[in-house]
Short mmCIF file of C-alpha atoms in Angstrom, two decimals:
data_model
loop_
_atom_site.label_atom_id
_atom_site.label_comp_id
_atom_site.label_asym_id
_atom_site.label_seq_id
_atom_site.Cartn_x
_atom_site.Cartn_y
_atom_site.Cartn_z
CA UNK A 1 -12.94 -24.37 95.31
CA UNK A 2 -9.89 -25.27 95.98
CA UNK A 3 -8.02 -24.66 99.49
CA UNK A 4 -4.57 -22.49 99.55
CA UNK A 5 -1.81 -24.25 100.48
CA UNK A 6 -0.01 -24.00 103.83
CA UNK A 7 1.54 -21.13 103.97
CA UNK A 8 0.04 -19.82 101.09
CA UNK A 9 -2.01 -17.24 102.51
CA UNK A 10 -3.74 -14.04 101.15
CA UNK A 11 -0.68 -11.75 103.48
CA UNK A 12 2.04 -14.54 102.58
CA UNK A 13 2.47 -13.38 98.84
CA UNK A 14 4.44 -10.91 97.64
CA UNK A 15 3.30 -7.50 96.34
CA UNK A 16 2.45 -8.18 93.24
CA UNK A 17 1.80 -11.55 92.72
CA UNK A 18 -1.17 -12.61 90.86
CA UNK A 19 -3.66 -15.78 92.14
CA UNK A 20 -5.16 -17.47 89.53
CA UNK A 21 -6.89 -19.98 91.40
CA UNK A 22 -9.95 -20.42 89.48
CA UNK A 23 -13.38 -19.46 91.53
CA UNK A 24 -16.46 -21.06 90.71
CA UNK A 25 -18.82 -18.80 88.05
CA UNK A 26 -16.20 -15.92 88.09
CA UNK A 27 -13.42 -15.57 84.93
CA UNK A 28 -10.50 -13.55 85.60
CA UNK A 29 -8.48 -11.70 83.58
CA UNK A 30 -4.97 -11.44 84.14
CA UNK A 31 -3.92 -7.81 84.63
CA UNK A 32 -2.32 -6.05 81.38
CA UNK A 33 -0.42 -2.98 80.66
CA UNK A 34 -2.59 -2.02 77.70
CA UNK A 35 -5.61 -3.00 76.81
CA UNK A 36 -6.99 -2.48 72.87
CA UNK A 37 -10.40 -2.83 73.03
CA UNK A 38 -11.82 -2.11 69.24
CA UNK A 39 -15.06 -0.90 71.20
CA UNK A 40 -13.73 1.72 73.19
CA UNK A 41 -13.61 5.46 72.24
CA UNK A 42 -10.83 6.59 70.42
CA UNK A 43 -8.31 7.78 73.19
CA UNK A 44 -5.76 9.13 70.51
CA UNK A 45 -8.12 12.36 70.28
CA UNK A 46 -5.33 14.61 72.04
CA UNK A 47 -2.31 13.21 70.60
CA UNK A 48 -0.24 15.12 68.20
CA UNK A 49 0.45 13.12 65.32
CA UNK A 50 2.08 13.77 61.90
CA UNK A 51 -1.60 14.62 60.04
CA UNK A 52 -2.23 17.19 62.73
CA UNK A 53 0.69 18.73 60.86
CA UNK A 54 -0.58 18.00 57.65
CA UNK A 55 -3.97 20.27 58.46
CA UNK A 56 -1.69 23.06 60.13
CA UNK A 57 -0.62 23.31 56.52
CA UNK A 58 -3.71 23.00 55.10
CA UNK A 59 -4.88 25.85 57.33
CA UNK A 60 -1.95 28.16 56.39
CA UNK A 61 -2.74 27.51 52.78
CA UNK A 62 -6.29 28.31 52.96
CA UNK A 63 -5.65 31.56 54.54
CA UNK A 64 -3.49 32.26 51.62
CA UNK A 65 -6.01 31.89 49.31
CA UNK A 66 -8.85 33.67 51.31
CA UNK A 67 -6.83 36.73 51.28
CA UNK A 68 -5.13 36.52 48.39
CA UNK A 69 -8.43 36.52 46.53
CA UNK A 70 -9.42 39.17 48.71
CA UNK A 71 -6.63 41.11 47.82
CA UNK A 72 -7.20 40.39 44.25
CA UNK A 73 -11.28 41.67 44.05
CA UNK A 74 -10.69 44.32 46.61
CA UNK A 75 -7.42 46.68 46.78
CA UNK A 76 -9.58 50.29 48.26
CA UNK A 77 -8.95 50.77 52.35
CA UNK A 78 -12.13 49.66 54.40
CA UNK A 79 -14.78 52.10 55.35
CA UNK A 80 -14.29 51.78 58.98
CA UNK A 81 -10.35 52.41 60.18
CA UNK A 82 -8.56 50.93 57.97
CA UNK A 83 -6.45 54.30 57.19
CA UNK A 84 -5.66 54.05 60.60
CA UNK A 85 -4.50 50.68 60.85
CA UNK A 86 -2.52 51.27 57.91
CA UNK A 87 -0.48 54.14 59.22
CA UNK A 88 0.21 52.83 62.34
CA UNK A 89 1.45 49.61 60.57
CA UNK A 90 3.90 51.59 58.07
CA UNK A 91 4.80 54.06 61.04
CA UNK A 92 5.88 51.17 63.38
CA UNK A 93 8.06 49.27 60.70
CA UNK A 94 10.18 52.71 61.22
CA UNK A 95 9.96 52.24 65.07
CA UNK A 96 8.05 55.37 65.35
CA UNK A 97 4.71 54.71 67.29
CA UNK A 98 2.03 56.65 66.24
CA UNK A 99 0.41 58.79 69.80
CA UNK A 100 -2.99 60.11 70.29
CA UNK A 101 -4.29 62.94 69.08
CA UNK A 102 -1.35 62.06 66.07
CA UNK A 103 -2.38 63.01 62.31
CA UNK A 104 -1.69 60.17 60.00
CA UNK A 105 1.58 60.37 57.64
CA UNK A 106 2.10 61.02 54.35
CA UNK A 107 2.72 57.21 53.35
CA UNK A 108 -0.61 56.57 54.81
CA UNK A 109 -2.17 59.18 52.62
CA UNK A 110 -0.64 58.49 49.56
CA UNK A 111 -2.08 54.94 49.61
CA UNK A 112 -5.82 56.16 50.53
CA UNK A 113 -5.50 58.81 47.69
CA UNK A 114 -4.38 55.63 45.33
CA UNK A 115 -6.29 53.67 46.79
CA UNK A 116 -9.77 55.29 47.56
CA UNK A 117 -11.75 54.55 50.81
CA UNK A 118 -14.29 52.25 50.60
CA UNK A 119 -17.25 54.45 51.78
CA UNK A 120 -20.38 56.01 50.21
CA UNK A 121 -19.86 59.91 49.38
CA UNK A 122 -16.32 59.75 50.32
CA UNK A 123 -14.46 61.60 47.70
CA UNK A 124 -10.23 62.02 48.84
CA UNK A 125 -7.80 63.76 47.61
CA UNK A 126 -6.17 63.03 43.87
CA UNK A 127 -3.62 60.14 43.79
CA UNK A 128 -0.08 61.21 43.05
CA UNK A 129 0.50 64.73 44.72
CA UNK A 130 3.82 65.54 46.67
CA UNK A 131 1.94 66.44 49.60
CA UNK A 132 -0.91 65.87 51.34
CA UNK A 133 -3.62 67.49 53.93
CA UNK A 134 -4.76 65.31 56.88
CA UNK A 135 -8.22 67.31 57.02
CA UNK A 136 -8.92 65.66 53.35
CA UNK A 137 -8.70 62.35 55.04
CA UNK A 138 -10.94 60.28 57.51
CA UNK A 139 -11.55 61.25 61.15
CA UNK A 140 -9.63 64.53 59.92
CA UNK A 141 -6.55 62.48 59.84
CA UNK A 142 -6.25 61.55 63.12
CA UNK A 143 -4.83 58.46 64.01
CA UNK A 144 -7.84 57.08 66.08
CA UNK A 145 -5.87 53.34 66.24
CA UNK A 146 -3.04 55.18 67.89
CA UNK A 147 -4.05 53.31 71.20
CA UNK A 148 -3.92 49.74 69.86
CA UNK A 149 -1.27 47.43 71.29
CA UNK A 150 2.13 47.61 69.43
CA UNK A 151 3.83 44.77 69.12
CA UNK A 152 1.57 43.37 66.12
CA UNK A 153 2.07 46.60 63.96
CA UNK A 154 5.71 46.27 64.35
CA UNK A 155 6.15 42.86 64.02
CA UNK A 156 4.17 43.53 61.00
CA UNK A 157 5.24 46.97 59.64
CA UNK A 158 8.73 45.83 59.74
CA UNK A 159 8.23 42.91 58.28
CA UNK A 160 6.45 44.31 55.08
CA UNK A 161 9.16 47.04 55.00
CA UNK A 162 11.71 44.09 54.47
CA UNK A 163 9.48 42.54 51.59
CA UNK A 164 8.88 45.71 50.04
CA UNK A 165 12.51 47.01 50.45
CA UNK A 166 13.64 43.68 48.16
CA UNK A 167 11.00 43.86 45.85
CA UNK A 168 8.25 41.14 46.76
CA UNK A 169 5.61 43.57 47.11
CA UNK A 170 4.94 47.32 45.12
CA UNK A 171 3.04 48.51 48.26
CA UNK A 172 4.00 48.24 52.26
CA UNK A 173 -0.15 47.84 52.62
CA UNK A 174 -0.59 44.78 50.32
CA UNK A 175 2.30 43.62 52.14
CA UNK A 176 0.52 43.93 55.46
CA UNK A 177 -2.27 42.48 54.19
CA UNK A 178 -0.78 39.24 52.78
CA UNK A 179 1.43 38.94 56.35
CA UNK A 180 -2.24 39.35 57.86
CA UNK A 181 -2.90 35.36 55.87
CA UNK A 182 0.19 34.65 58.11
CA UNK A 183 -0.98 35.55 61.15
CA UNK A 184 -4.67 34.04 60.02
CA UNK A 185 -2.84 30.67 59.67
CA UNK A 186 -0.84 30.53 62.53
CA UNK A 187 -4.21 31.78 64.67
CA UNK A 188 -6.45 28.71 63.51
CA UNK A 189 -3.63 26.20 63.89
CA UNK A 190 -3.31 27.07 67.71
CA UNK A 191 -6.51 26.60 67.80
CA UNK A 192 -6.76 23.05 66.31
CA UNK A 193 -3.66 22.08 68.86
CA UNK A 194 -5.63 23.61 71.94
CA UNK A 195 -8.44 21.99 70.60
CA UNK A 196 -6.17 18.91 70.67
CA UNK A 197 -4.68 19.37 74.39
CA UNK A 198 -8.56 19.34 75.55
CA UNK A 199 -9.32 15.85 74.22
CA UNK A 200 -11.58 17.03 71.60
CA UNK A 201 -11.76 14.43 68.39
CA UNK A 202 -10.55 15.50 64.98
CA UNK A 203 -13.72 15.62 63.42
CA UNK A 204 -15.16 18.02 66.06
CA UNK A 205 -12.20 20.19 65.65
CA UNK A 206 -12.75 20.58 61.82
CA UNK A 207 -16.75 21.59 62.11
CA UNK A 208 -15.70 24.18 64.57
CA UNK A 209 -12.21 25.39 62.38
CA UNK A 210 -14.53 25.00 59.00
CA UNK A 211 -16.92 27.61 61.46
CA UNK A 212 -14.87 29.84 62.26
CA UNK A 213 -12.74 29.85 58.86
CA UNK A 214 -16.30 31.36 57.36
CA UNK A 215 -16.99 33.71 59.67
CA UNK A 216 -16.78 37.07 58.42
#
């Protein structure tokens, strides 16, 4: 091995200099800024790239078509709250937040009397009457959602007021409930870029969004 030179010592060279004096039965690599491997894991798992785009799309139009066949196989209200949901939707797209202990509006009734409420023995009201009785209704009309957080009902009532106003949709509700794919869309796409800002690889992200986009 061969001997520094004078004056060539180990604390004589500047920071940053590199000795490539060769050393018997050792190989040294110069130091490199990057370093592409083929064998290491892919590191590109939390970068934001132009397909991650591409499935954000992907995602929005799948949640079109989930409840747009939905719509299309079932138009009665849910058995559960539905009614409530859907007053407190077509009340907060008029700025007027339902309270509690609040009987549902008229709106709201007109559509479950149209509509019908999907439960067994329920028989409502006829559809088409000027005026309607909150007793004939669900939980006796009361508006048993009137404690849910507001900003998503007006966000969403107003909006469907807009595209009902112009003449998109016939019906504030099946307004509501195509804005609802919206919101679906934009849900499971955070979720595939959070998914992305932990590291987690593409193909783990789709099993998990492909989960979760079945779940009833």
């Amino acid at each position: 091995m061969s001997e520094p030179a004078d004056g060539d010592t180990p604390g004589d060279r500047p920071p940053g200099s590199y000795d490539d004096t060769p050393v018997a039965g050792v190989v040294l690599d110069p130091p490199s800024e990057t370093d592409d491997r083929a064998d290491e894991p892919e590191r590109d798992a939390a970068v934001w790239v132009r397909d991650d785009w591409y499935v954000c799309v992907g995602l929005f139009l799948v949640s079109l078509l989930f409840v747009g066949l939905h719509q299309a196989s079932y138009e009665t209200l849910s058995p559960i709250d539905e009614l409530q949901h859907v007053d407190f939707v077509i009340r907060a797209g008029e700025f007027d937040i339902p309270l509690r202990n609040e009987r549902i509006g008229q709106e709201a009734m007109a559509e479950a009397a149209c509509r019908s409420v999907d439960a067994p023995g329920y028989e409502g009201p006829g559809c088409g009457l000027e005026e309607y009785d909150p007793a004939d209704f669900q939980e006796n009309g009361f508006n048993t959602a009137a404690s849910q957080f507001p900003p998503y009902y007006v966000v969403t009532g107003v909006a469907a007021r807009v595209l009902t106003g112009i003449g998109v949709f016939d019906s504030k509700v099946t307004a509501a409930r195509t804005l609802g794919a919206v919101w679906a869309g934009a849900a499971w796409s955070v979720a595939w870029y959070l998914m992305a800002l932990l590291g987690i690889r593409r193909r783990a992200r789709a099993v998990a969004l492909s989960l979760l986009l079945v779940t009833p």
